Tab-separated table of C-alpha atoms and ligand atoms in Angstrom:
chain	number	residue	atom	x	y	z
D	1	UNK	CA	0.000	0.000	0.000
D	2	UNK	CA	1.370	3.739	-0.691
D	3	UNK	CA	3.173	5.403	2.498
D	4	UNK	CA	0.858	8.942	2.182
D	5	UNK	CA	-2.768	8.814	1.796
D	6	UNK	CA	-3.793	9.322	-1.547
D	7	UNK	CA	-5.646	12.606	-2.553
D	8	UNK	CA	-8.775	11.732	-4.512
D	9	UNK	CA	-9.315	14.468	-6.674
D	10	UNK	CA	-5.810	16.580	-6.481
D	11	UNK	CA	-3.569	16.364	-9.771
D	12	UNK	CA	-0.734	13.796	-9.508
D	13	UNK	CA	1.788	15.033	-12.000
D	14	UNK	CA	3.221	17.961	-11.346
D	15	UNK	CA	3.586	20.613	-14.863
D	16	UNK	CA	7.061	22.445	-15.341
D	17	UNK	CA	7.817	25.875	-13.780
D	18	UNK	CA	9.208	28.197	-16.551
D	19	UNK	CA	12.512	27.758	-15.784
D	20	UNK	CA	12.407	24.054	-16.589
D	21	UNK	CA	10.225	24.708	-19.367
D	22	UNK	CA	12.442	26.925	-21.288
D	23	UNK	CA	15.149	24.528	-19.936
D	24	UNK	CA	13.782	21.272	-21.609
D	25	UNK	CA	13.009	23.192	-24.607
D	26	UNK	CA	16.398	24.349	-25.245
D	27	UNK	CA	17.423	20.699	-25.465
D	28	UNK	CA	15.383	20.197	-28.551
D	29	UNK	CA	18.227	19.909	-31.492
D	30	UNK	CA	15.138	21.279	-33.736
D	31	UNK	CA	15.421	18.495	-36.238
D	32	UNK	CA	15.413	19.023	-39.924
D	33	UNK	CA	13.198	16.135	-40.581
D	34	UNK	CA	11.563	15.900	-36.768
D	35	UNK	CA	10.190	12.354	-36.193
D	36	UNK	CA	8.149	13.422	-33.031
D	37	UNK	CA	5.828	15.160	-35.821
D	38	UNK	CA	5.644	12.108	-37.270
D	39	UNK	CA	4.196	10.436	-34.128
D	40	UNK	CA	1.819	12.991	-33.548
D	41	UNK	CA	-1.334	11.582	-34.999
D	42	UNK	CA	-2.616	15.161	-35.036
D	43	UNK	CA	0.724	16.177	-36.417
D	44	UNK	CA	1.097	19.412	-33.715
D	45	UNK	CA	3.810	22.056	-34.680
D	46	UNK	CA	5.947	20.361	-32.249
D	47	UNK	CA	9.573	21.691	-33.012
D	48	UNK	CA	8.011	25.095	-33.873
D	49	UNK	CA	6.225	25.660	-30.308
D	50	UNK	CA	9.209	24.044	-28.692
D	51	UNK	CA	11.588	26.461	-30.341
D	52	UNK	CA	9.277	29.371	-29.071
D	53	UNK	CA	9.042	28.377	-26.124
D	54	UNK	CA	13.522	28.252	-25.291
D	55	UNK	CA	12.492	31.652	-26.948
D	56	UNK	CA	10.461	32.680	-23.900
D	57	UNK	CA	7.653	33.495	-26.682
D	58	UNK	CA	4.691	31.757	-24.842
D	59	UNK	CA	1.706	32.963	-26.335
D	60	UNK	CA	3.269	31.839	-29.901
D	61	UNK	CA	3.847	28.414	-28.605
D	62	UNK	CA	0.365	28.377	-27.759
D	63	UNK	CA	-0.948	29.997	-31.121
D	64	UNK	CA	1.494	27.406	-33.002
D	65	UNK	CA	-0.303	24.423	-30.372
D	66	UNK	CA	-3.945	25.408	-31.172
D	67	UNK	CA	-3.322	25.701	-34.911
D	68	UNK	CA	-4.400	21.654	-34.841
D	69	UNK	CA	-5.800	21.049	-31.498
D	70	UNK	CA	-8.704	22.383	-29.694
D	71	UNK	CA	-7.492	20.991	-26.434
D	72	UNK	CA	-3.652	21.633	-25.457
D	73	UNK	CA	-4.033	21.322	-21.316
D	74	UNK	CA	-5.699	18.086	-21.934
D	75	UNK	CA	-3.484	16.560	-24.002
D	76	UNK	CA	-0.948	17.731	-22.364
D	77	UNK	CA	-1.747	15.721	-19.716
D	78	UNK	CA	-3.299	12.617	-21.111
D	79	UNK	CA	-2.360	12.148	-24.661
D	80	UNK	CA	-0.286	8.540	-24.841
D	81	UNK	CA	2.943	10.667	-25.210
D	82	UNK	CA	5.637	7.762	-24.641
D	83	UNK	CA	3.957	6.018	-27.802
D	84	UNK	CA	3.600	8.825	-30.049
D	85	UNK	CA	5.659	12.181	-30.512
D	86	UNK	CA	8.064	11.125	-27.717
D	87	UNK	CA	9.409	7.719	-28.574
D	88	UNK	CA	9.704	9.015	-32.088
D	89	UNK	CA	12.132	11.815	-30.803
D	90	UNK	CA	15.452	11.301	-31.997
D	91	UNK	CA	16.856	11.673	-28.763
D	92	UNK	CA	14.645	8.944	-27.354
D	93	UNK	CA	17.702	6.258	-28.681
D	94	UNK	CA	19.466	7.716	-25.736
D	95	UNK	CA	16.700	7.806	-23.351
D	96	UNK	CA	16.634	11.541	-23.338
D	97	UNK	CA	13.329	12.397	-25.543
D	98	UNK	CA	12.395	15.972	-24.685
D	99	UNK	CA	9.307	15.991	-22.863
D	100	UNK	CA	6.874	16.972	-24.883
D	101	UNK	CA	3.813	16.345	-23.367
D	102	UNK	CA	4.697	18.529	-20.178
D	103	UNK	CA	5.826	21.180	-22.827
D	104	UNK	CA	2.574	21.305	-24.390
D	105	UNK	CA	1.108	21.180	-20.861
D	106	UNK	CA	3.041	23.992	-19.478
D	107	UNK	CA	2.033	26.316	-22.841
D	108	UNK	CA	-1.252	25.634	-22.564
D	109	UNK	CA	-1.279	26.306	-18.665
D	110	UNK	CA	0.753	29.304	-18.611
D	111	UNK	CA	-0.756	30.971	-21.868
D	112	UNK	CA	-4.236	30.395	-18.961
D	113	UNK	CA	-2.387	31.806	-16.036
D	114	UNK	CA	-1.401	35.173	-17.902
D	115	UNK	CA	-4.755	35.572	-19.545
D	116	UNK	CA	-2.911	35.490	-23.195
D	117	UNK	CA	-5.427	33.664	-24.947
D	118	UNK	CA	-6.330	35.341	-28.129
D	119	UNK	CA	-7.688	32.892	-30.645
D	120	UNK	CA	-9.187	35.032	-33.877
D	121	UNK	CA	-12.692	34.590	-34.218
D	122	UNK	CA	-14.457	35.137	-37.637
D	123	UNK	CA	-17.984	35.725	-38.673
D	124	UNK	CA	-20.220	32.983	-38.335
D	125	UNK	CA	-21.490	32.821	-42.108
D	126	UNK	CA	-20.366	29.707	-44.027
D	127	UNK	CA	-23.171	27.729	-42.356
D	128	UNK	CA	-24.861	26.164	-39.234
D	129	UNK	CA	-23.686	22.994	-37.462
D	130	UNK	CA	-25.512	20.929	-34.516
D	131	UNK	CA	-23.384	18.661	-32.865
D	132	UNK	CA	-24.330	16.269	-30.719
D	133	UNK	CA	-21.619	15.158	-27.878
D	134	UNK	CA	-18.935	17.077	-26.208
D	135	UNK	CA	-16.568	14.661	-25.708
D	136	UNK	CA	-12.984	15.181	-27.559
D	137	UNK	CA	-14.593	14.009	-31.027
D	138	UNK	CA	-17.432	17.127	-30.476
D	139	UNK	CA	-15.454	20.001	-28.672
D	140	UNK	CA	-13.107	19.067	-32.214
D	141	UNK	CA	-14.994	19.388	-34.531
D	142	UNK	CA	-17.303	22.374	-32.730
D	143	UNK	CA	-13.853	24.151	-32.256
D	144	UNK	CA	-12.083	23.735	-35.848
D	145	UNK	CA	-15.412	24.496	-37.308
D	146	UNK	CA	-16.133	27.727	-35.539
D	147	UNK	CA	-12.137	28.891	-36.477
D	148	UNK	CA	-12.915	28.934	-39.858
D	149	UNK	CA	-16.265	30.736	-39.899
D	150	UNK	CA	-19.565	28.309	-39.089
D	151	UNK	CA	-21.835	28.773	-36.323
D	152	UNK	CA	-21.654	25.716	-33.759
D	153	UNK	CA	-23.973	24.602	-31.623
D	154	UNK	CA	-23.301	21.402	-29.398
D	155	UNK	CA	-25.987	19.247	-27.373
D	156	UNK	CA	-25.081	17.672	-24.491
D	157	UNK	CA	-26.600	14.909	-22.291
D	158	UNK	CA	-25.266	15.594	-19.432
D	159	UNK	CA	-25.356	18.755	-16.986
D	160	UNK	CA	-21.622	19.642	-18.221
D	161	UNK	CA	-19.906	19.328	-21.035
D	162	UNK	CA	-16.959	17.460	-21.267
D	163	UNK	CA	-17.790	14.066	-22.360
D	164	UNK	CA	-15.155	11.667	-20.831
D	165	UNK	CA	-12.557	14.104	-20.492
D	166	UNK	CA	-15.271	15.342	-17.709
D	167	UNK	CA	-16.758	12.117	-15.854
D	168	UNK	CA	-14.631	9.575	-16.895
D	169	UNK	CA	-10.605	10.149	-16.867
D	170	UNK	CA	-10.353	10.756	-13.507
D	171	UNK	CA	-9.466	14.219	-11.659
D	172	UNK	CA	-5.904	13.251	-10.383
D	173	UNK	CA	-5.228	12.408	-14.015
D	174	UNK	CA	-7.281	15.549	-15.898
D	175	UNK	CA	-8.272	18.155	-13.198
D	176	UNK	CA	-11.590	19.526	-14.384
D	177	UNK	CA	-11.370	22.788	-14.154
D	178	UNK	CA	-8.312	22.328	-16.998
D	179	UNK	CA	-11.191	20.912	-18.742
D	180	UNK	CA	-13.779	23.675	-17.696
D	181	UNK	CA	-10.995	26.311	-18.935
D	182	UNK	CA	-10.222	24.117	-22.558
D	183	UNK	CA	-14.290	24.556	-23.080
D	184	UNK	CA	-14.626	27.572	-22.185
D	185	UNK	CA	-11.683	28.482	-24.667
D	186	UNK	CA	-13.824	26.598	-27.404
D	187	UNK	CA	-16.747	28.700	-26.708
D	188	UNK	CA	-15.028	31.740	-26.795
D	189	UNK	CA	-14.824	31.043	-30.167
D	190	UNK	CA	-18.164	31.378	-30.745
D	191	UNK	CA	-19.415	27.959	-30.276
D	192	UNK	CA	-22.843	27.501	-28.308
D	193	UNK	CA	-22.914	24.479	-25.779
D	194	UNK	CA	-26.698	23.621	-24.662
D	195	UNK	CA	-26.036	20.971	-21.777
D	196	UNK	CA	-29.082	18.673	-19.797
D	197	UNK	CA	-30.515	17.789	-23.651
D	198	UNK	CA	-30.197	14.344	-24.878
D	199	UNK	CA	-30.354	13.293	-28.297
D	200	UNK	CA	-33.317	10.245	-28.949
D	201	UNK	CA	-35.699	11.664	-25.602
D	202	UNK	CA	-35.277	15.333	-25.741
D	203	UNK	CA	-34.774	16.071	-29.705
D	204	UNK	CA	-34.043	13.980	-32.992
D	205	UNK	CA	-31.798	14.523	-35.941
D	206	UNK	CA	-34.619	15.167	-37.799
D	207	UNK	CA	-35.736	18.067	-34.663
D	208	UNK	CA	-32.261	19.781	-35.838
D	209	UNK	CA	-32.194	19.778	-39.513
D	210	UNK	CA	-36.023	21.481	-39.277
D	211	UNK	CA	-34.262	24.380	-36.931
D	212	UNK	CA	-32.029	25.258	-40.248
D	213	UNK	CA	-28.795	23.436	-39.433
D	214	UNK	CA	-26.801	22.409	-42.396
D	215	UNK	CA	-25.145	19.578	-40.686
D	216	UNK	CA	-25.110	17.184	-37.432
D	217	UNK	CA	-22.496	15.722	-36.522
D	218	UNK	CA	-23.239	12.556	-34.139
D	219	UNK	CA	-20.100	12.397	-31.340
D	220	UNK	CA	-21.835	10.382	-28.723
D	221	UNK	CA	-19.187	8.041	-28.120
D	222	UNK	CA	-20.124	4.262	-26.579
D	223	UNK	CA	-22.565	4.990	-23.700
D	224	UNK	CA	-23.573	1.328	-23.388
D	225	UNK	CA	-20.553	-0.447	-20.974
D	226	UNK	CA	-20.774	-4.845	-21.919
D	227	UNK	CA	-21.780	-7.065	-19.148
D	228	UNK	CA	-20.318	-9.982	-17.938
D	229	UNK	CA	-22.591	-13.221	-18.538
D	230	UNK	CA	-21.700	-15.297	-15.641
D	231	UNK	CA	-23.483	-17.149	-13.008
D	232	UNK	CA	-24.796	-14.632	-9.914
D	233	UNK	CA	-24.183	-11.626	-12.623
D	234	UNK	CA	-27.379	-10.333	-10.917
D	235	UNK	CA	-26.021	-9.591	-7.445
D	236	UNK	CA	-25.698	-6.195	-5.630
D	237	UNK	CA	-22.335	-4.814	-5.670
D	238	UNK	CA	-21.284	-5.760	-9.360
D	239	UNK	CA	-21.001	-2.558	-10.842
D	240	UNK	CA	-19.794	-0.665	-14.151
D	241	UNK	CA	-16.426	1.077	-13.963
D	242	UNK	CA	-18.012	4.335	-16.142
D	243	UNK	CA	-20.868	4.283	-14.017
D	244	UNK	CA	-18.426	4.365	-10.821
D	245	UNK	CA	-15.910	6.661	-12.275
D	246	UNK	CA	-19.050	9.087	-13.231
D	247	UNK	CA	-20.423	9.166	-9.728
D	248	UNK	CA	-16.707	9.832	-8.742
D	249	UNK	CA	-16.406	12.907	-10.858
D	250	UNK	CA	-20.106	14.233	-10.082
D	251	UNK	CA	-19.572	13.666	-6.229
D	252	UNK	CA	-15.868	15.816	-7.023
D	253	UNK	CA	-18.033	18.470	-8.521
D	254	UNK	CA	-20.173	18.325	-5.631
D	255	UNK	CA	-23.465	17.588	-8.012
D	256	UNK	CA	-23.307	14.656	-6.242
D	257	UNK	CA	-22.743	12.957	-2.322
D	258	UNK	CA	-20.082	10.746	-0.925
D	259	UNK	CA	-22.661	7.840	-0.395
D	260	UNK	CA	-24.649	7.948	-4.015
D	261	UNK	CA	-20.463	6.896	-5.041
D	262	UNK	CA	-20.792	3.125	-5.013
D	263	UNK	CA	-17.199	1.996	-3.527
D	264	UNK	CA	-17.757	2.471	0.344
D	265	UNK	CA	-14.485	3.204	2.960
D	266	UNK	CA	-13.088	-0.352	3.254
D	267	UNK	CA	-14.466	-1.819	0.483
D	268	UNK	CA	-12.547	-4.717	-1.055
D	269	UNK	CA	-12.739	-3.839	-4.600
D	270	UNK	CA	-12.034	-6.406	-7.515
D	271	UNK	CA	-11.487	-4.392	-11.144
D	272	UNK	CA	-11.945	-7.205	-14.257
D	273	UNK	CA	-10.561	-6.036	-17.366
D	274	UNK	CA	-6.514	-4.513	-18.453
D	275	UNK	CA	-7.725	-1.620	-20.074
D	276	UNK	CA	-7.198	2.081	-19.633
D	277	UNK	CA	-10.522	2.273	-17.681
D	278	UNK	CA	-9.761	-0.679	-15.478
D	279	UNK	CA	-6.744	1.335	-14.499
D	280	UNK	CA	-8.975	4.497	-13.992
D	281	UNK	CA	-11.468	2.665	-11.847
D	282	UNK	CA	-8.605	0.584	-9.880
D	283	UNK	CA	-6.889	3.997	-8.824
D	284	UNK	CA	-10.090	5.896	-8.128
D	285	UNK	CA	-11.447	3.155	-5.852
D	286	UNK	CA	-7.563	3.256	-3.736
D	287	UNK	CA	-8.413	7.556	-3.855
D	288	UNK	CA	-11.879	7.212	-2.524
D	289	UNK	CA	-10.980	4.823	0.424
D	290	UNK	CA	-11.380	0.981	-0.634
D	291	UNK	CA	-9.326	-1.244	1.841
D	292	UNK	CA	-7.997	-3.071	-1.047
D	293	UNK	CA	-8.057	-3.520	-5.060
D	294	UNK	CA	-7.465	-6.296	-7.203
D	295	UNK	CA	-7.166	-6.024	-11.045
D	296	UNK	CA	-8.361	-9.300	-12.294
D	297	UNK	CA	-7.323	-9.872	-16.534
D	298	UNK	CA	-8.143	-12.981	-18.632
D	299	UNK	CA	-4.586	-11.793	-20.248
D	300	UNK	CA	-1.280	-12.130	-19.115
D	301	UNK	CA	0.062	-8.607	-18.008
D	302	UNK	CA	2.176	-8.385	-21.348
D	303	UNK	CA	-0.887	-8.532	-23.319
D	304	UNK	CA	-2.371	-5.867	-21.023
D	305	UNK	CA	-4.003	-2.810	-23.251
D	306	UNK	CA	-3.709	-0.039	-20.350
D	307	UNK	CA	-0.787	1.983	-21.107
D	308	UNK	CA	2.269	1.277	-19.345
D	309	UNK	CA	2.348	4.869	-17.498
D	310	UNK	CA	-1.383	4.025	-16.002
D	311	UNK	CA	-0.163	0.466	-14.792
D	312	UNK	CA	2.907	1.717	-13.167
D	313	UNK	CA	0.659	4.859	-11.903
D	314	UNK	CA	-2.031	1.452	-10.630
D	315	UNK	CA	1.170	-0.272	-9.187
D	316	UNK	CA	2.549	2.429	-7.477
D	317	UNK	CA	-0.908	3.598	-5.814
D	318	UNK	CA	-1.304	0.087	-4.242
D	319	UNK	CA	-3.328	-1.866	-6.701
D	320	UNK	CA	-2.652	-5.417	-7.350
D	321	UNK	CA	-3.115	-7.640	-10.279
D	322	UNK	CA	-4.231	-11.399	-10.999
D	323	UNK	CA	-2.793	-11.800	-14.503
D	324	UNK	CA	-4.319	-14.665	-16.614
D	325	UNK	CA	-7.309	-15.080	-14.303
D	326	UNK	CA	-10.418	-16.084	-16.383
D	327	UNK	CA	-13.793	-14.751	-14.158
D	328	UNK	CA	-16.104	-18.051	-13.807
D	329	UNK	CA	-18.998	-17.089	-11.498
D	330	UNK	CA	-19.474	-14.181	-9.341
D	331	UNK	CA	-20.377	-15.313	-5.916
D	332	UNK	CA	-22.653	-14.203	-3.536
D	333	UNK	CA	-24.664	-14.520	-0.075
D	334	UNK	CA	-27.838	-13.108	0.621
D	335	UNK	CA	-28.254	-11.115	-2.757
D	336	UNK	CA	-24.474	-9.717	-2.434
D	337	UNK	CA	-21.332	-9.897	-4.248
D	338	UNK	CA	-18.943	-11.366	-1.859
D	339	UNK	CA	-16.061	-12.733	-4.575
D	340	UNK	CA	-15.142	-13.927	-7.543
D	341	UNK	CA	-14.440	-17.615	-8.742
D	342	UNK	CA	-11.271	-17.411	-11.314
D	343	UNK	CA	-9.830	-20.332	-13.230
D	344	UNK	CA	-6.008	-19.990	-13.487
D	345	UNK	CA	-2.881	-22.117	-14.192
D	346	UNK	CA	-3.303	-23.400	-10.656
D	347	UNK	CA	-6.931	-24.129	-10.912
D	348	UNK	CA	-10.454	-22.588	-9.719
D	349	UNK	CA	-9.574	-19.555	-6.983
D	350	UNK	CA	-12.120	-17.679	-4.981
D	351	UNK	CA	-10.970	-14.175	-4.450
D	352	UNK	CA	-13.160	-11.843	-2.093
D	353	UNK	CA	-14.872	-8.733	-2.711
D	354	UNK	CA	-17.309	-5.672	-1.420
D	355	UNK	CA	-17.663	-5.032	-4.527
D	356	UNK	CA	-16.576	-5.307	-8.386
D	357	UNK	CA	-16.216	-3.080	-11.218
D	358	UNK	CA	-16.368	-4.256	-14.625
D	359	UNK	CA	-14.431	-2.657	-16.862
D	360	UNK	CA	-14.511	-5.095	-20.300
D	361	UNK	CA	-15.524	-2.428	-22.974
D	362	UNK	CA	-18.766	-0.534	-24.261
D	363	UNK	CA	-20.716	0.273	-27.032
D	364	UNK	CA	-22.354	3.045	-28.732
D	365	UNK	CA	-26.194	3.258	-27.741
D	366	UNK	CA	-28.957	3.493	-30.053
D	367	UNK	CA	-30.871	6.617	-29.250
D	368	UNK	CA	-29.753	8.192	-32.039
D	369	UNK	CA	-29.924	5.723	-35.011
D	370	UNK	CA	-33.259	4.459	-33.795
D	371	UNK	CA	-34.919	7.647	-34.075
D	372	UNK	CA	-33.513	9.434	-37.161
D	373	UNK	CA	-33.858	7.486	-40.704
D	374	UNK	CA	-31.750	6.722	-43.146
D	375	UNK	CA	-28.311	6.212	-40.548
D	376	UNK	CA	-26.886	2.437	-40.959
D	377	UNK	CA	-24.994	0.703	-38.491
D	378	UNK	CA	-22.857	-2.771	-38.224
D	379	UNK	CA	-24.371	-5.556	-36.149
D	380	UNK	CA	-22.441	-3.936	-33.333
D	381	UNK	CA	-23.813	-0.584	-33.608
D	382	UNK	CA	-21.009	1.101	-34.702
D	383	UNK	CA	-21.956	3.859	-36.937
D	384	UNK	CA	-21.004	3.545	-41.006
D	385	UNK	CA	-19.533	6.507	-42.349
D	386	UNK	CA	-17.695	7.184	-45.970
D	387	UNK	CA	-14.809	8.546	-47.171
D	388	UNK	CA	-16.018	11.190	-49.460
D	389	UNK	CA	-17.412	13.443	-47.902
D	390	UNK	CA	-15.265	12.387	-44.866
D	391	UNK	CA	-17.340	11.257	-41.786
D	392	UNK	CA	-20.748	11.184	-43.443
D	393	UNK	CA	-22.784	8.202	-42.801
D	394	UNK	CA	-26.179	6.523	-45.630
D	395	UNK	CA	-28.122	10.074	-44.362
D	396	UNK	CA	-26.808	12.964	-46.378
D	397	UNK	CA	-25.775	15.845	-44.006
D	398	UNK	CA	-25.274	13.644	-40.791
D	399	UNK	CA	-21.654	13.173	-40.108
D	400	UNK	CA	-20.360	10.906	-36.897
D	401	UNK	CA	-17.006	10.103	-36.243
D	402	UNK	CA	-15.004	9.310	-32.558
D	403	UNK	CA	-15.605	5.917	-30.591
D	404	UNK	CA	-19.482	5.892	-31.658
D	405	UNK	CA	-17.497	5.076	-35.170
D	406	UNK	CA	-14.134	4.239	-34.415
D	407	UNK	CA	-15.036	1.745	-31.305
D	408	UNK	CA	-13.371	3.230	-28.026
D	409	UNK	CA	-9.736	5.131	-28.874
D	410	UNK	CA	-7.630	7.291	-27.318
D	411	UNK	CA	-8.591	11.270	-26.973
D	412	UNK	CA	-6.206	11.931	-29.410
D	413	UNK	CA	-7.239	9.628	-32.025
D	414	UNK	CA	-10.958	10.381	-31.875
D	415	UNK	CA	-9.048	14.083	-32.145
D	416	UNK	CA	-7.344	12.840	-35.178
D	417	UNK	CA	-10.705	11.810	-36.915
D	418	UNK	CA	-13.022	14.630	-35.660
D	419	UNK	CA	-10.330	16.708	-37.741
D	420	UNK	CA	-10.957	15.484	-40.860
D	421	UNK	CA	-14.325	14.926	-40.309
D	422	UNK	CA	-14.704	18.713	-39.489
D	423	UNK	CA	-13.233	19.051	-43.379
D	424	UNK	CA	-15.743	17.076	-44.407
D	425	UNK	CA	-18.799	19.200	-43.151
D	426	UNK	CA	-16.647	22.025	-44.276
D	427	UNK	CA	-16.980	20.573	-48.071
D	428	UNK	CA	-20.255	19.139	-47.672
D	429	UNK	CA	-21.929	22.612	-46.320
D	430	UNK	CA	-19.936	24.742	-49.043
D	431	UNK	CA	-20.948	23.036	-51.651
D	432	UNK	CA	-24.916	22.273	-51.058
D	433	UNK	CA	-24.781	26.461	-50.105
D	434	UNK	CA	-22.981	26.953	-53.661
D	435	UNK	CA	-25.930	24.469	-55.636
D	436	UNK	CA	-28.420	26.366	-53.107
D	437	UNK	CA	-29.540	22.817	-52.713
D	438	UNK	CA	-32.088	21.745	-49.196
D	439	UNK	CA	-30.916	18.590	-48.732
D	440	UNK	CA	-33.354	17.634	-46.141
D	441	UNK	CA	-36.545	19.401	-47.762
D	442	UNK	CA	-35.836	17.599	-51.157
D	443	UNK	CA	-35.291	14.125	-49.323
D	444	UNK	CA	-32.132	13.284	-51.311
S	501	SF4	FE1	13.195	18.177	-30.919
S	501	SF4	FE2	13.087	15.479	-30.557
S	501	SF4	FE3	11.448	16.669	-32.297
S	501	SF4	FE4	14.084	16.542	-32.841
S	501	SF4	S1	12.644	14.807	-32.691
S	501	SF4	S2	12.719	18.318	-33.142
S	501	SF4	S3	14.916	16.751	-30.769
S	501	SF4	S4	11.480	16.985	-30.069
């Protein structure tokens, strides 16, 4: 177990001062041909803001950071950055890959702190665009669109927006108010967010088009988490890991009380699944006071999908793992989850638990699809989009793209894809404006 208490909601990593900023920066060799572009999937100005920032020119490292993404402090902090720009750093051979991430972080944060935000905001008049979602995919697409002249507005279920970067990565990994301060960055740009309003119960597709919007683009990302078909699945205290880590993040917000979070003081928690979320919940259960926690994988731990950073994070926090542990039956006495039955090498195992958090994957829910024609899915619910336009699905003017398309990703790769999808509204608008064309009244 750690020696301090952990803090539940307080930021673990601690960002650069501006000393060590400029510092780190100045070790950047600014490459000819820089390979930590390269492994940006959003391919961020990375030698360009790194050179302004050894400059001490902070608010052009920032203007050079938002030129592709909507969301620097975020990224900053949870973008997979020891996979992509900064194992392709040419330095990284030596061990010694600048640190990109935290520079990012630390442009982003101090661009905040001294109120130098100054994104250019045009006119709103190449077209109107709903979109549904605020999640990384959305607040993209919302924010590259309103740069280059449409007016944006974005629906939200829930009462903030956010999406996961909001109630699922926890706080001590993405403090929200970073993510309050990214969104309200985005709507400073003109962009309209309408929270509380849920696509399928509160308004359809259809609802949208008939209030003049061009386009809608569907970001609702996989709101439907898998269960876990074994014997005694129906007992209290087996739980979903997004529905826990939501609670979490409401009850941080204080929309929400210590006892409506379902992992009680002295719970012993058991986490099934070797994903990023499993090592999400694991943590945030250790934060919020369980006695123990138990990551239980059908893999062994080199197969594990959670990024090596979160396990050692999981590790370090007190978490343990049961590697190549298939779950059999939940057990049970008097309606309550009181373990787990496990086959392993050794044989059937019964380990105990308060309580257990699944955490084996989700899907995209149907709200959407089922009440707006014309939008095809696969058998899995995924929605089918084409190439040309980019990110349009079988209706004409509905666009989707993130995990509701893509099946769950990494923020920065739903990023990647709400990018070009944001091109592809861009197209599709200009050109039914330039054949004066009403797409939706004439049914084609
Ligand atoms: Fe700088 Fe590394 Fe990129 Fe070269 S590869 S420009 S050293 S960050």
């Amino acid at each position: 177990m750690p020696l301090q208490p952990l803090t539940t909601y307080d930021e673990q990593v601690q960002g650069l001062g501006i000393k060590e900023a400029i510092t780190e920066a100045k070790r950047c060799l600014n490459c000819k041909k820089p390979q930590c572009k390269t492994g940006c999937p959003i391919e961020n100005n990375i030698p360009e803001f790194i050179h302004q920032i050894a400059k001490g020119n902070m608010g052009e490292a920032h203007g050079l950071i938002t030129e592709k993404s909507n969301l620097p402090a975020v990224c900053g902090r949870v973008c997979a950055h020891e996979l992509q720009c900064e194992s392709h750093c040419v330095l990284a051979k030596q061990g010694k890959e600048i640190k990109i991430g935290q520079l990012e972080r630390f442009a982003a944060d101090f661009n905040f702190g001294m109120g130098l935000i100054m994104d250019r905001i045009p006119s709103k008049s190449r077209g109107k665009v709903a979109v549904i979602g605020s999640g990384p995919a959305g607040l993209t697409i919302a924010g590259d669109l309103a740069k280059i002249g449409f007016s944006v507005t974005v629906y939200e279920a829930q009462p903030e927006a956010g999406g996961v970067l909001m109630f699922g990565i926890p706080a001590y990994r993405l403090p929200k108010d970073v993510v309050r301060r990214e969104i309200s960055r985005i709507e400073a740009l003109g962009v309209t967010i309408m929270t509380n309003l849920m696509a399928g119960p509160d308004f359809t597709v259809d609802d949208l088009f008939a209030r003049g919007f061009d386009a809608v683009f569907i970001g609702s990302g996989t709101a439907l988490p898998k269960e876990l078909d074994l014997p005694g699945k129906e007992l209290a205290g087996i739980i979903q890991s997004i529905y826990f880590l939501r609670m979490n993040a409401l009850y941080s917000s204080g929309l929400m009380e210590r006892k409506d979070v379902p992992v009680k003081d002295g719970d012993r928690v058991l986490v099934i699944g070797a994903g990023n979320v499993a090592m999400d919940a694991a943590r945030s259960a250790i934060r919020i006071g369980a006695e123990s926690v138990t990551v239980v994988a059908r893999v062994p731990q080199e197969k594990m999908r959670a990024l090596k950073a979160e396990y050692d994070g999981a590790v370090e926090d007190g978490v343990q793992f049961a590697w190549s542990a298939t779950p059999g039956r939940f057990v049970g006495k008097g309606g309550k989850v009181t373990g787990l039955a496990v086959m392993t090498e050794q044989g059937e195992q019964e380990l105990c638990a308060d309580k257990i958090l699944l955490s084996i994957g989700a899907r995209p829910a149907n709200r959407i699809v089922s009440t707006t024609r014309g939008i095809e899915v696969d058998k899995s619910g995924y929605v089918l989009t084409n190439e040309r336009p980019y990110g349009m699905t079988t209706r004409k003017g509905v666009f989707a793209g993130g995990d509701v398309v893509h099946r769950p990703a990494t923020v920065v790769l739903a990023m990647k894809e709400a990018k070009k999808v944001a091109e592809g509204i861009a197209a599709y608008v200009d050109a039914i404006k330039l054949l004066g064309i009403n797409v939706q009244e004439a049914g084609i």
